[in-house]
PDB file of N, CA and C and ligand atoms in Angstrom:
ATOM      1  N   MET A  88       0.844  -1.193   0.000  1.00 80.00           N
ATOM      2  CA  MET A  88       0.000   0.000   0.000  1.00 80.00           C
ATOM      3  C   MET A  88       0.876   1.239   0.000  1.00 80.00           C
ATOM      4  N   HIS A  89       0.468   2.200  -0.772  1.00 89.00           N
ATOM      5  CA  HIS A  89       1.191   3.463  -0.862  1.00 89.00           C
ATOM      6  C   HIS A  89       0.389   4.513  -0.081  1.00 89.00           C
ATOM      7  N   ILE A  90       1.071   5.202   0.820  1.00 91.00           N
ATOM      8  CA  ILE A  90       0.390   6.189   1.646  1.00 91.00           C
ATOM      9  C   ILE A  90       1.013   7.556   1.400  1.00 91.00           C
ATOM     10  N   VAL A  91       0.168   8.520   1.120  1.00 94.00           N
ATOM     11  CA  VAL A  91       0.640   9.871   0.838  1.00 94.00           C
ATOM     12  C   VAL A  91       0.042  10.826   1.868  1.00 94.00           C
ATOM     13  N   TYR A  92       0.912  11.617   2.467  1.00 94.00           N
ATOM     14  CA  TYR A  92       0.460  12.623   3.424  1.00 94.00           C
ATOM     15  C   TYR A  92       0.491  13.988   2.760  1.00 94.00           C
ATOM     16  N   TYR A  93      -0.591  14.729   2.919  1.00 95.00           N
ATOM     17  CA  TYR A  93      -0.577  16.088   2.395  1.00 95.00           C
ATOM     18  C   TYR A  93      -1.342  17.007   3.324  1.00 95.00           C
ATOM     19  N   CYS A  94      -1.054  18.308   3.194  1.00 96.00           N
ATOM     20  CA  CYS A  94      -1.689  19.291   4.058  1.00 96.00           C
ATOM     21  C   CYS A  94      -3.117  19.537   3.595  1.00 96.00           C
ATOM     22  N   ARG A  95      -4.054  19.481   4.543  1.00 93.00           N
ATOM     23  CA  ARG A  95      -5.455  19.658   4.187  1.00 93.00           C
ATOM     24  C   ARG A  95      -5.764  21.104   3.809  1.00 93.00           C
ATOM     25  N   HIS A  96      -4.896  22.015   4.202  1.00 91.00           N
ATOM     26  CA  HIS A  96      -5.158  23.428   3.942  1.00 91.00           C
ATOM     27  C   HIS A  96      -4.501  23.921   2.663  1.00 91.00           C
ATOM     28  N   CYS A  97      -3.194  23.722   2.552  1.00 95.00           N
ATOM     29  CA  CYS A  97      -2.486  24.252   1.376  1.00 95.00           C
ATOM     30  C   CYS A  97      -2.163  23.160   0.364  1.00 95.00           C
ATOM     31  N   LYS A  98      -2.540  21.917   0.682  1.00 95.00           N
ATOM     32  CA  LYS A  98      -2.341  20.785  -0.229  1.00 95.00           C
ATOM     33  C   LYS A  98      -0.870  20.462  -0.471  1.00 95.00           C
ATOM     34  N   ALA A  99      -0.012  20.950   0.414  1.00 96.00           N
ATOM     35  CA  ALA A  99       1.409  20.653   0.266  1.00 96.00           C
ATOM     36  C   ALA A  99       1.660  19.162   0.491  1.00 96.00           C
ATOM     37  N   PHE A 100       2.555  18.614  -0.304  1.00 96.00           N
ATOM     38  CA  PHE A 100       2.951  17.220  -0.141  1.00 96.00           C
ATOM     39  C   PHE A 100       3.886  17.117   1.061  1.00 96.00           C
ATOM     40  N   LEU A 101       3.568  16.246   2.004  1.00 95.00           N
ATOM     41  CA  LEU A 101       4.350  16.172   3.239  1.00 95.00           C
ATOM     42  C   LEU A 101       5.182  14.905   3.351  1.00 95.00           C
ATOM     43  N   GLY A 102       4.853  13.924   2.560  1.00 94.00           N
ATOM     44  CA  GLY A 102       5.632  12.705   2.639  1.00 94.00           C
ATOM     45  C   GLY A 102       4.816  11.506   2.197  1.00 94.00           C
ATOM     46  N   SER A 103       5.503  10.414   2.007  1.00 93.00           N
ATOM     47  CA  SER A 103       4.795   9.213   1.615  1.00 93.00           C
ATOM     48  C   SER A 103       5.545   8.003   2.141  1.00 93.00           C
ATOM     49  N   LEU A 104       4.846   6.922   2.196  1.00 89.00           N
ATOM     50  CA  LEU A 104       5.514   5.692   2.593  1.00 89.00           C
ATOM     51  C   LEU A 104       4.846   4.517   1.918  1.00 89.00           C
ATOM     52  N   ASP A 105       5.643   3.498   1.724  1.00 87.00           N
ATOM     53  CA  ASP A 105       5.131   2.289   1.118  1.00 87.00           C
ATOM     54  C   ASP A 105       5.208   1.167   2.123  1.00 87.00           C
ATOM     55  N   SER A 106       4.166   0.422   2.215  1.00 75.00           N
ATOM     56  CA  SER A 106       4.196  -0.704   3.118  1.00 75.00           C
ATOM     57  C   SER A 106       3.170  -1.723   2.683  1.00 75.00           C
ATOM     58  N   SER A 107       3.572  -2.962   2.755  1.00 70.00           N
ATOM     59  CA  SER A 107       2.627  -4.011   2.419  1.00 70.00           C
ATOM     60  C   SER A 107       1.716  -4.274   3.603  1.00 70.00           C
ATOM     61  N   ARG A 108       2.167  -3.847   4.762  1.00 65.00           N
ATOM     62  CA  ARG A 108       1.376  -4.078   5.966  1.00 65.00           C
ATOM     63  C   ARG A 108       1.257  -2.811   6.786  1.00 65.00           C
ATOM     64  N   VAL A 109       0.258  -2.061   6.505  1.00 62.00           N
ATOM     65  CA  VAL A 109       0.003  -0.870   7.311  1.00 62.00           C
ATOM     66  C   VAL A 109      -1.425  -0.965   7.820  1.00 62.00           C
ATOM     67  N   SER A 110      -1.554  -0.838   9.097  1.00 66.00           N
ATOM     68  CA  SER A 110      -2.889  -0.852   9.672  1.00 66.00           C
ATOM     69  C   SER A 110      -3.166   0.513  10.284  1.00 66.00           C
ATOM     70  N   LEU A 111      -4.396   0.762  10.568  1.00 60.00           N
ATOM     71  CA  LEU A 111      -4.743   2.024  11.209  1.00 60.00           C
ATOM     72  C   LEU A 111      -4.050   2.133  12.563  1.00 60.00           C
ATOM     73  N   ASP A 112      -3.833   0.980  13.195  1.00 65.00           N
ATOM     74  CA  ASP A 112      -3.119   0.976  14.473  1.00 65.00           C
ATOM     75  C   ASP A 112      -1.724   1.556  14.297  1.00 65.00           C
ATOM     76  N   ALA A 113      -1.033   1.068  13.270  1.00 64.00           N
ATOM     77  CA  ALA A 113       0.343   1.492  13.039  1.00 64.00           C
ATOM     78  C   ALA A 113       0.411   2.981  12.729  1.00 64.00           C
ATOM     79  N   LEU A 114      -0.619   3.490  12.115  1.00 65.00           N
ATOM     80  CA  LEU A 114      -0.623   4.901  11.749  1.00 65.00           C
ATOM     81  C   LEU A 114      -1.041   5.791  12.909  1.00 65.00           C
ATOM     82  N   GLY A 115      -1.471   5.189  13.980  1.00 68.00           N
ATOM     83  CA  GLY A 115      -1.826   5.959  15.165  1.00 68.00           C
ATOM     84  C   GLY A 115      -3.212   6.544  15.125  1.00 68.00           C
ATOM     85  N   PHE A 116      -4.098   5.922  14.355  1.00 70.00           N
ATOM     86  CA  PHE A 116      -5.445   6.468  14.199  1.00 70.00           C
ATOM     87  C   PHE A 116      -6.481   5.768  15.074  1.00 70.00           C
ATOM     88  N   THR A 117      -6.008   4.940  15.964  1.00 75.00           N
ATOM     89  CA  THR A 117      -6.964   4.152  16.736  1.00 75.00           C
ATOM     90  C   THR A 117      -7.796   4.991  17.700  1.00 75.00           C
ATOM     91  N   SER A 118      -7.259   6.164  18.060  1.00 82.00           N
ATOM     92  CA  SER A 118      -7.997   6.981  19.017  1.00 82.00           C
ATOM     93  C   SER A 118      -9.059   7.835  18.335  1.00 82.00           C
ATOM     94  N   LEU A 119      -9.108   7.766  17.012  1.00 82.00           N
ATOM     95  CA  LEU A 119     -10.087   8.570  16.281  1.00 82.00           C
ATOM     96  C   LEU A 119     -11.378   7.793  16.083  1.00 82.00           C
ATOM     97  N   THR A 120     -12.454   8.536  15.926  1.00 88.00           N
ATOM     98  CA  THR A 120     -13.711   7.880  15.626  1.00 88.00           C
ATOM     99  C   THR A 120     -13.744   7.529  14.141  1.00 88.00           C
ATOM    100  N   GLU A 121     -14.669   6.671  13.768  1.00 87.00           N
ATOM    101  CA  GLU A 121     -14.797   6.306  12.359  1.00 87.00           C
ATOM    102  C   GLU A 121     -15.054   7.535  11.496  1.00 87.00           C
ATOM    103  N   GLN A 122     -15.833   8.427  12.030  1.00 91.00           N
ATOM    104  CA  GLN A 122     -16.148   9.654  11.303  1.00 91.00           C
ATOM    105  C   GLN A 122     -14.884  10.475  11.062  1.00 91.00           C
ATOM    106  N   GLU A 123     -14.069  10.587  12.103  1.00 88.00           N
ATOM    107  CA  GLU A 123     -12.828  11.349  11.976  1.00 88.00           C
ATOM    108  C   GLU A 123     -11.875  10.679  10.992  1.00 88.00           C
ATOM    109  N   ILE A 124     -11.825   9.364  11.064  1.00 86.00           N
ATOM    110  CA  ILE A 124     -10.948   8.632  10.158  1.00 86.00           C
ATOM    111  C   ILE A 124     -11.387   8.824   8.716  1.00 86.00           C
ATOM    112  N   SER A 125     -12.687   8.719   8.467  1.00 88.00           N
ATOM    113  CA  SER A 125     -13.152   8.883   7.091  1.00 88.00           C
ATOM    114  C   SER A 125     -12.969  10.317   6.615  1.00 88.00           C
ATOM    115  N   ASP A 126     -12.832  11.230   7.561  1.00 89.00           N
ATOM    116  CA  ASP A 126     -12.611  12.629   7.212  1.00 89.00           C
ATOM    117  C   ASP A 126     -11.164  12.881   6.797  1.00 89.00           C
ATOM    118  N   ILE A 127     -10.232  12.169   7.410  1.00 91.00           N
ATOM    119  CA  ILE A 127      -8.827  12.474   7.119  1.00 91.00           C
ATOM    120  C   ILE A 127      -8.161  11.455   6.196  1.00 91.00           C
ATOM    121  N   ILE A 128      -8.801  10.321   6.008  1.00 90.00           N
ATOM    122  CA  ILE A 128      -8.187   9.306   5.155  1.00 90.00           C
ATOM    123  C   ILE A 128      -9.040   9.073   3.920  1.00 90.00           C
ATOM    124  N   GLU A 129      -8.387   9.115   2.769  1.00 91.00           N
ATOM    125  CA  GLU A 129      -9.082   8.858   1.515  1.00 91.00           C
ATOM    126  C   GLU A 129      -8.356   7.741   0.804  1.00 91.00           C
ATOM    127  N   TYR A 130      -9.071   6.690   0.484  1.00 90.00           N
ATOM    128  CA  TYR A 130      -8.443   5.601  -0.245  1.00 90.00           C
ATOM    129  C   TYR A 130      -8.874   5.655  -1.708  1.00 90.00           C
ATOM    130  N   HIS A 131      -7.889   5.702  -2.585  1.00 92.00           N
ATOM    131  CA  HIS A 131      -8.180   5.719  -4.008  1.00 92.00           C
ATOM    132  C   HIS A 131      -7.854   4.350  -4.584  1.00 92.00           C
ATOM    133  N   ALA A 132      -8.879   3.604  -4.861  1.00 92.00           N
ATOM    134  CA  ALA A 132      -8.690   2.230  -5.307  1.00 92.00           C
ATOM    135  C   ALA A 132      -7.963   2.148  -6.647  1.00 92.00           C
ATOM    136  N   GLU A 133      -8.199   3.132  -7.518  1.00 94.00           N
ATOM    137  CA  GLU A 133      -7.608   3.046  -8.860  1.00 94.00           C
ATOM    138  C   GLU A 133      -6.082   3.086  -8.853  1.00 94.00           C
ATOM    139  N   ASP A 134      -5.492   3.852  -7.922  1.00 89.00           N
ATOM    140  CA  ASP A 134      -4.027   3.822  -7.842  1.00 89.00           C
ATOM    141  C   ASP A 134      -3.546   3.184  -6.536  1.00 89.00           C
ATOM    142  N   GLN A 135      -4.465   2.534  -5.837  1.00 89.00           N
ATOM    143  CA  GLN A 135      -4.136   1.827  -4.598  1.00 89.00           C
ATOM    144  C   GLN A 135      -3.323   2.698  -3.654  1.00 89.00           C
ATOM    145  N   THR A 136      -3.743   3.921  -3.511  1.00 92.00           N
ATOM    146  CA  THR A 136      -3.035   4.860  -2.662  1.00 92.00           C
ATOM    147  C   THR A 136      -3.977   5.405  -1.603  1.00 92.00           C
ATOM    148  N   THR A 137      -3.453   5.487  -0.398  1.00 90.00           N
ATOM    149  CA  THR A 137      -4.213   6.075   0.686  1.00 90.00           C
ATOM    150  C   THR A 137      -3.698   7.487   0.917  1.00 90.00           C
ATOM    151  N   TYR A 138      -4.594   8.449   0.861  1.00 93.00           N
ATOM    152  CA  TYR A 138      -4.203   9.836   1.087  1.00 93.00           C
ATOM    153  C   TYR A 138      -4.608  10.243   2.495  1.00 93.00           C
ATOM    154  N   VAL A 139      -3.641  10.760   3.244  1.00 92.00           N
ATOM    155  CA  VAL A 139      -3.897  11.165   4.614  1.00 92.00           C
ATOM    156  C   VAL A 139      -3.798  12.682   4.701  1.00 92.00           C
ATOM    157  N   LYS A 140      -4.905  13.288   5.090  1.00 94.00           N
ATOM    158  CA  LYS A 140      -4.920  14.744   5.222  1.00 94.00           C
ATOM    159  C   LYS A 140      -4.408  15.134   6.596  1.00 94.00           C
ATOM    160  N   THR A 141      -3.377  15.944   6.614  1.00 92.00           N
ATOM    161  CA  THR A 141      -2.849  16.415   7.872  1.00 92.00           C
ATOM    162  C   THR A 141      -2.626  17.915   7.748  1.00 92.00           C
ATOM    163  N   VAL A 142      -1.879  18.471   8.654  1.00 93.00           N
ATOM    164  CA  VAL A 142      -1.630  19.915   8.610  1.00 93.00           C
ATOM    165  C   VAL A 142      -0.126  20.142   8.629  1.00 93.00           C
ATOM    166  N   CYS A 143       0.376  20.896   7.683  1.00 95.00           N
ATOM    167  CA  CYS A 143       1.813  21.135   7.619  1.00 95.00           C
ATOM    168  C   CYS A 143       2.229  22.160   8.678  1.00 95.00           C
ATOM    169  N   GLU A 144       3.543  22.254   8.873  1.00 95.00           N
ATOM    170  CA  GLU A 144       4.051  23.171   9.891  1.00 95.00           C
ATOM    171  C   GLU A 144       3.632  24.608   9.626  1.00 95.00           C
ATOM    172  N   TYR A 145       3.681  24.972   8.372  1.00 94.00           N
ATOM    173  CA  TYR A 145       3.339  26.345   7.998  1.00 94.00           C
ATOM    174  C   TYR A 145       1.892  26.660   8.388  1.00 94.00           C
ATOM    175  N   CYS A 146       0.975  25.783   8.026  1.00 93.00           N
ATOM    176  CA  CYS A 146      -0.437  26.025   8.314  1.00 93.00           C
ATOM    177  C   CYS A 146      -0.712  25.906   9.809  1.00 93.00           C
ATOM    178  N   GLU A 147      -0.019  24.990  10.459  1.00 93.00           N
ATOM    179  CA  GLU A 147      -0.203  24.823  11.891  1.00 93.00           C
ATOM    180  C   GLU A 147       0.149  26.128  12.608  1.00 93.00           C
ATOM    181  N   THR A 148       1.265  26.714  12.215  1.00 94.00           N
ATOM    182  CA  THR A 148       1.695  27.973  12.808  1.00 94.00           C
ATOM    183  C   THR A 148       0.689  29.075  12.507  1.00 94.00           C
ATOM    184  N   ALA A 149       0.249  29.125  11.265  1.00 92.00           N
ATOM    185  CA  ALA A 149      -0.700  30.153  10.857  1.00 92.00           C
ATOM    186  C   ALA A 149      -2.001  30.027  11.641  1.00 92.00           C
ATOM    187  N   LEU A 150      -2.441  28.780  11.850  1.00 89.00           N
ATOM    188  CA  LEU A 150      -3.697  28.555  12.565  1.00 89.00           C
ATOM    189  C   LEU A 150      -3.562  28.877  14.050  1.00 89.00           C
ATOM    190  N   GLU A 151      -2.363  28.630  14.583  1.00 91.00           N
ATOM    191  CA  GLU A 151      -2.139  28.965  15.991  1.00 91.00           C
ATOM    192  C   GLU A 151      -2.220  30.474  16.192  1.00 91.00           C
ATOM    193  N   GLN A 152      -1.689  31.180  15.214  1.00 92.00           N
ATOM    194  CA  GLN A 152      -1.673  32.633  15.321  1.00 92.00           C
ATOM    195  C   GLN A 152      -3.020  33.249  14.993  1.00 92.00           C
ATOM    196  N   ASN A 153      -3.810  32.528  14.225  1.00 87.00           N
ATOM    197  CA  ASN A 153      -5.112  33.043  13.841  1.00 87.00           C
ATOM    198  C   ASN A 153      -6.138  31.916  13.826  1.00 87.00           C
ATOM    199  N   PRO A 154      -6.600  31.513  15.014  1.00 81.00           N
ATOM    200  CA  PRO A 154      -7.512  30.366  15.132  1.00 81.00           C
ATOM    201  C   PRO A 154      -8.803  30.545  14.343  1.00 81.00           C
ATOM    202  N   ALA A 155      -9.146  31.747  13.985  1.00 79.00           N
ATOM    203  CA  ALA A 155     -10.374  31.971  13.220  1.00 79.00           C
ATOM    204  C   ALA A 155     -10.323  31.242  11.888  1.00 79.00           C
ATOM    205  N   LEU A 156      -9.118  30.952  11.430  1.00 67.00           N
ATOM    206  CA  LEU A 156      -8.984  30.238  10.159  1.00 67.00           C
ATOM    207  C   LEU A 156      -9.613  28.849  10.233  1.00 67.00           C
ATOM    208  N   TYR A 157      -9.701  28.314  11.428  1.00 63.00           N
ATOM    209  CA  TYR A 157     -10.308  26.998  11.593  1.00 63.00           C
ATOM    210  C   TYR A 157     -11.759  26.981  11.139  1.00 63.00           C
ATOM    211  N   LEU A 158     -12.377  28.151  11.148  1.00 61.00           N
ATOM    212  CA  LEU A 158     -13.789  28.240  10.810  1.00 61.00           C
ATOM    213  C   LEU A 158     -14.038  28.058   9.322  1.00 61.00           C
ATOM    214  N   THR A 159     -13.034  28.264   8.534  1.00 58.00           N
ATOM    215  CA  THR A 159     -13.195  28.086   7.092  1.00 58.00           C
ATOM    216  C   THR A 159     -12.529  26.792   6.691  1.00 58.00           C
ATOM    217  N   SER A 160     -13.125  26.082   5.770  1.00 56.00           N
ATOM    218  CA  SER A 160     -12.614  24.775   5.426  1.00 56.00           C
ATOM    219  C   SER A 160     -11.304  24.873   4.644  1.00 56.00           C
ATOM    220  N   SER A 161     -11.144  25.884   3.820  1.00 56.00           N
ATOM    221  CA  SER A 161      -9.884  26.033   3.093  1.00 56.00           C
ATOM    222  C   SER A 161      -9.510  27.518   3.009  1.00 56.00           C
ATOM    223  N   PRO A 162      -8.804  27.974   4.012  1.00 49.00           N
ATOM    224  CA  PRO A 162      -8.436  29.387   4.086  1.00 49.00           C
ATOM    225  C   PRO A 162      -7.499  29.814   2.963  1.00 49.00           C
ATOM    226  N   ILE A 163      -6.747  28.867   2.440  1.00 51.00           N
ATOM    227  CA  ILE A 163      -5.811  29.216   1.372  1.00 51.00           C
ATOM    228  C   ILE A 163      -6.309  28.605   0.080  1.00 51.00           C
ATOM    229  N   GLN A 164      -6.699  29.424  -0.818  1.00 52.00           N
ATOM    230  CA  GLN A 164      -7.258  28.916  -2.068  1.00 52.00           C
ATOM    231  C   GLN A 164      -6.180  28.693  -3.116  1.00 52.00           C
TER     232      GLN A 164
HETATM  233 ZN1   ZN B 356      -0.297  23.658   4.783  1.00 62.96          ZN
END
């Protein structure tokens, strides 16, 4: 399985990993609800890639400084 991490806000590519055996446990998502998991993980069957939406350092800093940005789904167009 190919896993790609990208920023949910600016869509920056953050990294990827390949593994034949990756479980949600290994990724540290066990504490999330199913709803949260389906919100941050997208599986694309056609290229067998799992996309994980996260937040990059740049956006994390920006959001810390201006939490109001959390109210909009994509502050950076
Ligand atoms: Zn970002």
